[in-house]
């Protein structure tokens, strides 16, 4: 399902692949994808839905019934939820994901299903693509089949905002997000995780999906090794240190550059979680300690000493 992606997505595809390939289904019940490219996020959400439901060989070309349905966006249990998707005819709201839609989902969950159900939350508009959107769309050539066909014009996925996904609507779904029936996954797409109410964020696994900009790629390599941050077991310190040394060698990056990438990554994480006081404290202290490690390097300590120090800072 996740083959043929370029390097920029290697960390997320590795993680998602592991989620769908374990025999005991490991796709979490709530996920948040954030980053600059909602087309990419939508694509990965659909691929996860395929991976979790596929009865074939789980490759992109698989033609099992679930894959066919999802590719045609006709799967009865894979729903895109937006202000213009999955609305009943009687629902007169036009600008928000409505309480009515939340109730519809809750009603659906009462009945059990043979499928792994997916609810993909995003904002959306029916209009032609802008140039920038066109480029993002073309990035995933096979997307064409995956996209919900709008009645007339193109369908443009957009990131959730507090305006389109109100706190009221989000909170009415909390219980379902927290304790869903088996094999149910909610995915929330947004440019910035701060656009999603913290009660949902704290119940979800949050993934950064890179976009096209180069700067963003600079810290993509950290997504996997820091996925448990700030709760990385201190036993992982040695392998973390080894990873950083190896990454530095293989990619011709100095330890100072790596420290800068980690600090940037942590700052981004801070932005996404500004409401979490404990995490904020930990991040700020780690950024400062990393700065000290950087000074050590300037005083010509060896890379290996700096890598150990970084690992120690991030795991304790
Ligand atoms: Zn399949």
mmCIF file of C-alpha atoms and ligand atoms in Angstrom:
data_model
loop_
_atom_site.group_PDB
_atom_site.id
_atom_site.type_symbol
_atom_site.label_atom_id
_atom_site.label_comp_id
_atom_site.label_asym_id
_atom_site.label_seq_id
_atom_site.Cartn_x
_atom_site.Cartn_y
_atom_site.Cartn_z
ATOM 1 C CA UNK A 1 0.000 0.000 0.000
ATOM 2 C CA UNK A 2 2.784 2.393 0.886
ATOM 3 C CA UNK A 3 5.360 1.506 -1.742
ATOM 4 C CA UNK A 4 6.542 3.994 -4.362
ATOM 5 C CA UNK A 5 6.705 6.984 -2.075
ATOM 6 C CA UNK A 6 9.706 9.200 -2.255
ATOM 7 C CA UNK A 7 12.148 9.728 0.532
ATOM 8 C CA UNK A 8 10.283 12.632 2.008
ATOM 9 C CA UNK A 9 7.534 10.320 3.202
ATOM 10 C CA UNK A 10 9.750 7.458 4.271
ATOM 11 C CA UNK A 11 9.144 7.818 8.011
ATOM 12 C CA UNK A 12 5.372 8.011 7.841
ATOM 13 C CA UNK A 13 5.047 5.281 5.243
ATOM 14 C CA UNK A 14 7.165 2.988 7.394
ATOM 15 C CA UNK A 15 4.956 3.603 10.406
ATOM 16 C CA UNK A 16 1.699 3.252 8.473
ATOM 17 C CA UNK A 17 2.930 0.114 6.769
ATOM 18 C CA UNK A 18 3.636 -1.450 10.145
ATOM 19 C CA UNK A 19 0.154 -0.468 11.340
ATOM 20 C CA UNK A 20 -1.673 -2.274 8.553
ATOM 21 C CA UNK A 21 0.625 -5.238 8.130
ATOM 22 C CA UNK A 22 0.474 -6.577 11.645
ATOM 23 C CA UNK A 23 -2.094 -9.308 11.793
ATOM 24 C CA UNK A 24 -3.591 -7.936 14.967
ATOM 25 C CA UNK A 25 -4.922 -4.692 13.636
ATOM 26 C CA UNK A 26 -2.854 -1.875 15.016
ATOM 27 C CA UNK A 27 -4.358 1.180 13.351
ATOM 28 C CA UNK A 28 -5.014 3.559 16.277
ATOM 29 C CA UNK A 29 -8.589 4.677 16.908
ATOM 30 C CA UNK A 30 -7.812 8.339 16.532
ATOM 31 C CA UNK A 31 -5.189 10.024 14.395
ATOM 32 C CA UNK A 32 -4.378 13.598 13.585
ATOM 33 C CA UNK A 33 -2.442 14.361 10.429
ATOM 34 C CA UNK A 34 -1.040 17.836 10.194
ATOM 35 C CA UNK A 35 1.276 19.680 7.841
ATOM 36 C CA UNK A 36 1.206 21.995 4.847
ATOM 37 C CA UNK A 37 -0.288 19.563 2.304
ATOM 38 C CA UNK A 38 -3.852 18.380 2.993
ATOM 39 C CA UNK A 39 -3.897 16.492 -0.328
ATOM 40 C CA UNK A 40 -1.057 14.338 1.002
ATOM 41 C CA UNK A 41 -2.887 13.870 4.295
ATOM 42 C CA UNK A 42 -6.097 12.826 2.570
ATOM 43 C CA UNK A 43 -4.175 10.421 0.430
ATOM 44 C CA UNK A 44 -2.490 8.771 3.410
ATOM 45 C CA UNK A 45 -5.815 8.555 5.261
ATOM 46 C CA UNK A 46 -7.339 6.716 2.287
ATOM 47 C CA UNK A 47 -4.336 4.416 2.009
ATOM 48 C CA UNK A 48 -4.581 3.534 5.685
ATOM 49 C CA UNK A 49 -8.266 2.726 5.156
ATOM 50 C CA UNK A 50 -7.291 0.500 2.256
ATOM 51 C CA UNK A 51 -4.506 -1.167 4.195
ATOM 52 C CA UNK A 52 -6.768 -1.919 7.147
ATOM 53 C CA UNK A 53 -9.545 -3.332 4.948
ATOM 54 C CA UNK A 54 -7.575 -4.977 2.158
ATOM 55 C CA UNK A 55 -8.126 -8.712 1.778
ATOM 56 C CA UNK A 56 -5.541 -8.995 -1.000
ATOM 57 C CA UNK A 57 -1.797 -8.451 -1.056
ATOM 58 C CA UNK A 58 -1.905 -4.914 0.421
ATOM 59 C CA UNK A 59 -0.066 -3.372 -2.519
ATOM 60 C CA UNK A 60 -1.063 -0.204 -4.333
ATOM 61 C CA UNK A 61 -2.233 -2.263 -7.298
ATOM 62 C CA UNK A 62 -4.410 -4.583 -5.237
ATOM 63 C CA UNK A 63 -7.809 -5.103 -6.790
ATOM 64 C CA UNK A 64 -9.694 -6.803 -3.967
ATOM 65 C CA UNK A 65 -13.225 -5.589 -3.416
ATOM 66 C CA UNK A 66 -12.337 -3.309 -0.496
ATOM 67 C CA UNK A 67 -9.491 -1.712 -2.439
ATOM 68 C CA UNK A 68 -11.746 -1.252 -5.458
ATOM 69 C CA UNK A 69 -14.458 0.340 -3.344
ATOM 70 C CA UNK A 70 -12.081 2.687 -1.589
ATOM 71 C CA UNK A 71 -10.349 3.625 -4.831
ATOM 72 C CA UNK A 72 -13.741 4.542 -6.279
ATOM 73 C CA UNK A 73 -14.664 6.214 -2.996
ATOM 74 C CA UNK A 74 -17.681 3.973 -2.711
ATOM 75 C CA UNK A 75 -16.798 2.014 0.394
ATOM 76 C CA UNK A 76 -19.825 1.927 2.688
ATOM 77 C CA UNK A 77 -17.632 2.183 5.793
ATOM 78 C CA UNK A 78 -15.017 4.721 4.724
ATOM 79 C CA UNK A 79 -16.561 8.125 5.140
ATOM 80 C CA UNK A 80 -15.223 11.570 4.416
ATOM 81 C CA UNK A 81 -16.815 13.993 6.856
ATOM 82 C CA UNK A 82 -16.740 17.689 5.983
ATOM 83 C CA UNK A 83 -19.135 20.585 5.762
ATOM 84 C CA UNK A 84 -20.039 19.349 2.263
ATOM 85 C CA UNK A 85 -19.452 15.597 2.602
ATOM 86 C CA UNK A 86 -21.635 13.033 4.376
ATOM 87 C CA UNK A 87 -24.552 15.302 5.123
ATOM 88 C CA UNK A 88 -28.162 14.173 5.180
ATOM 89 C CA UNK A 89 -30.578 15.970 2.875
ATOM 90 C CA UNK A 90 -32.350 17.524 5.827
ATOM 91 C CA UNK A 91 -29.183 19.028 7.209
ATOM 92 C CA UNK A 92 -29.317 22.719 6.343
ATOM 93 C CA UNK A 93 -25.940 23.730 7.799
ATOM 94 C CA UNK A 94 -23.580 24.915 5.100
ATOM 95 C CA UNK A 95 -20.449 26.181 6.820
ATOM 96 C CA UNK A 96 -19.716 23.631 9.541
ATOM 97 C CA UNK A 97 -19.514 19.950 10.334
ATOM 98 C CA UNK A 98 -22.827 19.705 12.144
ATOM 99 C CA UNK A 99 -24.021 18.091 15.357
ATOM 100 C CA UNK A 100 -26.411 16.243 13.077
ATOM 101 C CA UNK A 101 -23.461 14.602 11.332
ATOM 102 C CA UNK A 102 -21.926 13.675 14.690
ATOM 103 C CA UNK A 103 -25.179 12.009 15.699
ATOM 104 C CA UNK A 104 -25.262 10.159 12.406
ATOM 105 C CA UNK A 105 -21.796 8.768 13.133
ATOM 106 C CA UNK A 106 -22.753 7.796 16.677
ATOM 107 C CA UNK A 107 -25.833 5.990 15.346
ATOM 108 C CA UNK A 108 -23.660 4.149 12.856
ATOM 109 C CA UNK A 109 -21.291 2.999 15.586
ATOM 110 C CA UNK A 110 -24.088 1.318 17.520
ATOM 111 C CA UNK A 111 -24.332 -1.255 14.745
ATOM 112 C CA UNK A 112 -21.362 -3.562 14.365
ATOM 113 C CA UNK A 113 -19.550 -3.927 11.081
ATOM 114 C CA UNK A 114 -17.354 -6.502 9.375
ATOM 115 C CA UNK A 115 -15.122 -3.734 8.079
ATOM 116 C CA UNK A 116 -12.575 -1.499 9.712
ATOM 117 C CA UNK A 117 -14.508 1.748 9.675
ATOM 118 C CA UNK A 118 -12.852 5.054 8.889
ATOM 119 C CA UNK A 119 -14.160 8.577 9.425
ATOM 120 C CA UNK A 120 -11.920 11.109 7.727
ATOM 121 C CA UNK A 121 -12.580 14.621 8.978
ATOM 122 C CA UNK A 122 -11.519 17.610 6.914
ATOM 123 C CA UNK A 123 -12.800 20.844 5.513
ATOM 124 C CA UNK A 124 -13.631 20.916 1.797
ATOM 125 C CA UNK A 125 -14.857 23.140 -0.977
ATOM 126 C CA UNK A 126 -16.337 22.533 -4.373
ATOM 127 C CA UNK A 127 -14.422 24.668 -6.818
ATOM 128 C CA UNK A 128 -11.626 24.412 -9.364
ATOM 129 C CA UNK A 129 -8.111 23.881 -8.006
ATOM 130 C CA UNK A 130 -5.743 26.772 -7.598
ATOM 131 C CA UNK A 131 -2.334 26.335 -9.268
ATOM 132 C CA UNK A 132 -0.759 25.341 -5.988
ATOM 133 C CA UNK A 133 -3.508 22.803 -5.287
ATOM 134 C CA UNK A 134 -3.207 21.405 -8.781
ATOM 135 C CA UNK A 135 0.488 20.723 -8.137
ATOM 136 C CA UNK A 136 -0.224 19.029 -4.821
ATOM 137 C CA UNK A 137 -2.955 16.952 -6.433
ATOM 138 C CA UNK A 138 -0.683 15.815 -9.249
ATOM 139 C CA UNK A 139 1.882 14.737 -6.716
ATOM 140 C CA UNK A 140 -0.295 11.693 -6.157
ATOM 141 C CA UNK A 141 -1.240 10.566 -9.623
ATOM 142 C CA UNK A 142 -3.337 7.697 -8.349
ATOM 143 C CA UNK A 143 -5.360 10.057 -6.190
ATOM 144 C CA UNK A 144 -7.787 10.715 -8.977
ATOM 145 C CA UNK A 145 -9.744 7.596 -8.190
ATOM 146 C CA UNK A 146 -9.536 8.177 -4.473
ATOM 147 C CA UNK A 147 -11.118 11.569 -4.373
ATOM 148 C CA UNK A 148 -14.774 12.044 -3.544
ATOM 149 C CA UNK A 149 -16.289 13.187 -6.761
ATOM 150 C CA UNK A 150 -18.092 16.441 -6.233
ATOM 151 C CA UNK A 151 -21.350 16.898 -8.091
ATOM 152 C CA UNK A 152 -19.989 19.314 -10.633
ATOM 153 C CA UNK A 153 -16.649 21.011 -10.119
ATOM 154 C CA UNK A 154 -13.551 19.698 -8.410
ATOM 155 C CA UNK A 155 -13.460 18.688 -4.814
ATOM 156 C CA UNK A 156 -10.764 20.423 -2.798
ATOM 157 C CA UNK A 157 -9.790 19.016 0.604
ATOM 158 C CA UNK A 158 -8.848 21.648 3.156
ATOM 159 C CA UNK A 159 -7.542 21.463 6.693
ATOM 160 C CA UNK A 160 -9.937 21.593 9.610
ATOM 161 C CA UNK A 161 -10.288 24.908 11.381
ATOM 162 C CA UNK A 162 -12.094 25.737 14.596
ATOM 163 C CA UNK A 163 -14.620 27.505 12.399
ATOM 164 C CA UNK A 164 -15.524 24.481 10.270
ATOM 165 C CA UNK A 165 -15.114 21.959 13.092
ATOM 166 C CA UNK A 166 -16.457 23.701 16.153
ATOM 167 C CA UNK A 167 -15.562 22.788 19.724
ATOM 168 C CA UNK A 168 -19.188 21.864 20.244
ATOM 169 C CA UNK A 169 -19.237 19.355 17.387
ATOM 170 C CA UNK A 170 -15.823 17.955 18.302
ATOM 171 C CA UNK A 171 -16.702 17.517 21.959
ATOM 172 C CA UNK A 172 -19.933 15.728 21.137
ATOM 173 C CA UNK A 173 -17.788 13.003 19.586
ATOM 174 C CA UNK A 174 -15.266 12.686 22.419
ATOM 175 C CA UNK A 175 -16.679 9.550 23.964
ATOM 176 C CA UNK A 176 -16.688 7.777 20.607
ATOM 177 C CA UNK A 177 -13.096 8.839 19.998
ATOM 178 C CA UNK A 178 -12.011 7.667 23.398
ATOM 179 C CA UNK A 179 -13.829 4.347 23.529
ATOM 180 C CA UNK A 180 -14.889 3.423 20.017
ATOM 181 C CA UNK A 181 -16.096 -0.050 19.135
ATOM 182 C CA UNK A 182 -13.408 -2.295 17.718
ATOM 183 C CA UNK A 183 -11.977 -1.464 14.294
ATOM 184 C CA UNK A 184 -13.012 2.153 14.112
ATOM 185 C CA UNK A 185 -10.560 4.895 13.214
ATOM 186 C CA UNK A 186 -11.097 8.641 13.206
ATOM 187 C CA UNK A 187 -8.637 10.725 11.229
ATOM 188 C CA UNK A 188 -8.531 14.505 11.488
ATOM 189 C CA UNK A 189 -6.721 16.504 8.806
ATOM 190 C CA UNK A 190 -5.386 19.953 9.439
ATOM 191 C CA UNK A 191 -2.580 22.276 8.508
ATOM 192 C CA UNK A 192 -1.898 22.890 12.156
ATOM 193 C CA UNK A 193 -2.807 20.578 15.022
ATOM 194 C CA UNK A 194 -3.583 23.702 17.054
ATOM 195 C CA UNK A 195 -6.683 24.068 14.844
ATOM 196 C CA UNK A 196 -8.124 21.006 16.530
ATOM 197 C CA UNK A 197 -9.510 21.196 20.040
ATOM 198 C CA UNK A 198 -7.050 19.907 22.651
ATOM 199 C CA UNK A 199 -9.533 17.363 24.053
ATOM 200 C CA UNK A 200 -9.369 15.573 20.685
ATOM 201 C CA UNK A 201 -5.600 16.045 20.302
ATOM 202 C CA UNK A 202 -4.921 14.477 23.687
ATOM 203 C CA UNK A 203 -6.888 11.374 22.674
ATOM 204 C CA UNK A 204 -5.149 10.985 19.316
ATOM 205 C CA UNK A 205 -1.840 9.984 17.872
ATOM 206 C CA UNK A 206 -0.481 12.983 16.043
ATOM 207 C CA UNK A 207 1.507 12.622 12.830
ATOM 208 C CA UNK A 208 3.307 15.256 10.858
ATOM 209 C CA UNK A 209 2.841 14.676 7.125
ATOM 210 C CA UNK A 210 5.524 16.533 5.188
ATOM 211 C CA UNK A 211 4.765 18.805 2.297
ATOM 212 C CA UNK A 212 6.960 19.761 -0.588
ATOM 213 C CA UNK A 213 9.102 22.398 1.010
ATOM 214 C CA UNK A 214 12.702 21.452 1.572
ATOM 215 C CA UNK A 215 12.962 22.992 4.991
ATOM 216 C CA UNK A 216 10.246 20.671 6.227
ATOM 217 C CA UNK A 217 12.137 17.627 5.044
ATOM 218 C CA UNK A 218 15.081 18.668 7.152
ATOM 219 C CA UNK A 219 13.491 17.188 10.220
ATOM 220 C CA UNK A 220 11.344 14.443 8.753
ATOM 221 C CA UNK A 221 13.989 11.904 9.808
ATOM 222 C CA UNK A 222 13.050 12.697 13.403
ATOM 223 C CA UNK A 223 9.386 11.723 13.079
ATOM 224 C CA UNK A 224 10.037 8.077 13.713
ATOM 225 C CA UNK A 225 12.756 8.198 16.350
ATOM 226 C CA UNK A 226 10.921 10.855 18.345
ATOM 227 C CA UNK A 227 7.462 9.391 17.954
ATOM 228 C CA UNK A 228 7.231 8.573 21.664
ATOM 229 C CA UNK A 229 8.680 11.886 22.794
ATOM 230 C CA UNK A 230 8.468 13.064 25.586
ATOM 231 C CA UNK A 231 8.116 9.511 26.870
ATOM 232 C CA UNK A 232 11.103 7.857 25.261
ATOM 233 C CA UNK A 233 12.386 5.148 27.567
ATOM 234 C CA UNK A 234 15.857 5.866 28.873
ATOM 235 C CA UNK A 235 16.793 2.342 27.690
ATOM 236 C CA UNK A 236 16.469 3.731 24.158
ATOM 237 C CA UNK A 237 19.240 6.271 24.724
ATOM 238 C CA UNK A 238 22.003 4.086 23.288
ATOM 239 C CA UNK A 239 20.145 3.238 20.090
ATOM 240 C CA UNK A 240 19.046 6.859 19.712
ATOM 241 C CA UNK A 241 22.635 7.990 20.002
ATOM 242 C CA UNK A 242 23.726 5.358 17.463
ATOM 243 C CA UNK A 243 20.993 6.466 15.078
ATOM 244 C CA UNK A 244 22.080 10.111 15.238
ATOM 245 C CA UNK A 245 25.716 9.227 14.620
ATOM 246 C CA UNK A 246 24.810 7.009 11.683
ATOM 247 C CA UNK A 247 22.455 9.621 10.254
ATOM 248 C CA UNK A 248 25.147 12.254 10.578
ATOM 249 C CA UNK A 249 27.658 10.098 8.698
ATOM 250 C CA UNK A 250 25.341 8.839 5.980
ATOM 251 C CA UNK A 251 23.795 12.195 5.204
ATOM 252 C CA UNK A 252 26.884 14.244 5.652
ATOM 253 C CA UNK A 253 25.295 16.372 8.327
ATOM 254 C CA UNK A 254 27.197 17.783 11.251
ATOM 255 C CA UNK A 255 25.993 17.176 14.799
ATOM 256 C CA UNK A 256 25.328 20.917 15.054
ATOM 257 C CA UNK A 257 22.966 20.690 12.084
ATOM 258 C CA UNK A 258 21.229 17.729 13.667
ATOM 259 C CA UNK A 259 20.826 19.600 16.941
ATOM 260 C CA UNK A 260 19.321 22.488 14.995
ATOM 261 C CA UNK A 261 16.867 20.088 13.292
ATOM 262 C CA UNK A 262 15.831 18.616 16.645
ATOM 263 C CA UNK A 263 15.332 22.067 18.105
ATOM 264 C CA UNK A 264 13.217 23.073 15.097
ATOM 265 C CA UNK A 265 11.208 19.879 15.459
ATOM 266 C CA UNK A 266 10.646 20.547 19.165
ATOM 267 C CA UNK A 267 9.634 24.140 18.497
ATOM 268 C CA UNK A 268 7.077 22.907 15.985
ATOM 269 C CA UNK A 269 5.807 20.400 18.550
ATOM 270 C CA UNK A 270 5.555 23.227 21.073
ATOM 271 C CA UNK A 271 3.436 25.252 18.663
ATOM 272 C CA UNK A 272 1.093 22.297 18.212
ATOM 273 C CA UNK A 273 0.763 21.660 21.933
ATOM 274 C CA UNK A 274 0.882 25.121 23.452
ATOM 275 C CA UNK A 275 -1.933 24.218 25.850
ATOM 276 C CA UNK A 276 -0.012 21.362 27.456
ATOM 277 C CA UNK A 277 1.904 23.000 30.320
ATOM 278 C CA UNK A 278 3.977 19.954 31.309
ATOM 279 C CA UNK A 279 5.032 19.199 27.763
ATOM 280 C CA UNK A 280 5.834 22.862 27.233
ATOM 281 C CA UNK A 281 8.154 22.869 30.255
ATOM 282 C CA UNK A 282 9.909 19.720 29.081
ATOM 283 C CA UNK A 283 10.333 21.018 25.526
ATOM 284 C CA UNK A 284 11.693 24.385 26.619
ATOM 285 C CA UNK A 285 14.172 22.758 28.980
ATOM 286 C CA UNK A 286 15.239 20.267 26.283
ATOM 287 C CA UNK A 287 15.777 23.028 23.737
ATOM 288 C CA UNK A 288 17.985 24.826 26.214
ATOM 289 C CA UNK A 289 19.950 21.697 27.104
ATOM 290 C CA UNK A 290 20.446 20.957 23.412
ATOM 291 C CA UNK A 291 21.951 24.406 23.135
ATOM 292 C CA UNK A 292 24.443 23.388 25.809
ATOM 293 C CA UNK A 293 25.257 20.251 23.828
ATOM 294 C CA UNK A 294 25.866 22.495 20.866
ATOM 295 C CA UNK A 295 28.345 24.487 22.926
ATOM 296 C CA UNK A 296 30.123 21.269 23.853
ATOM 297 C CA UNK A 297 30.656 20.663 20.159
ATOM 298 C CA UNK A 298 32.092 24.101 19.675
ATOM 299 C CA UNK A 299 34.521 23.247 22.446
ATOM 300 C CA UNK A 300 35.564 20.355 20.211
ATOM 301 C CA UNK A 301 34.037 17.445 22.020
ATOM 302 C CA UNK A 302 33.719 14.423 19.764
ATOM 303 C CA UNK A 303 30.488 13.765 17.862
ATOM 304 C CA UNK A 304 29.909 10.606 19.846
ATOM 305 C CA UNK A 305 29.916 12.560 23.111
ATOM 306 C CA UNK A 306 27.414 15.036 21.689
ATOM 307 C CA UNK A 307 25.182 12.247 20.332
ATOM 308 C CA UNK A 308 25.146 10.594 23.758
ATOM 309 C CA UNK A 309 24.306 13.905 25.379
ATOM 310 C CA UNK A 310 21.436 14.536 22.925
ATOM 311 C CA UNK A 311 20.056 11.049 23.551
ATOM 312 C CA UNK A 312 20.339 11.573 27.300
ATOM 313 C CA UNK A 313 18.466 14.901 27.100
ATOM 314 C CA UNK A 314 15.641 13.487 24.978
ATOM 315 C CA UNK A 315 15.065 10.307 26.940
ATOM 316 C CA UNK A 316 15.287 11.201 30.592
HETATM 317 ZN ZN1 LIG B 1 -6.833 -4.989 -1.496
#
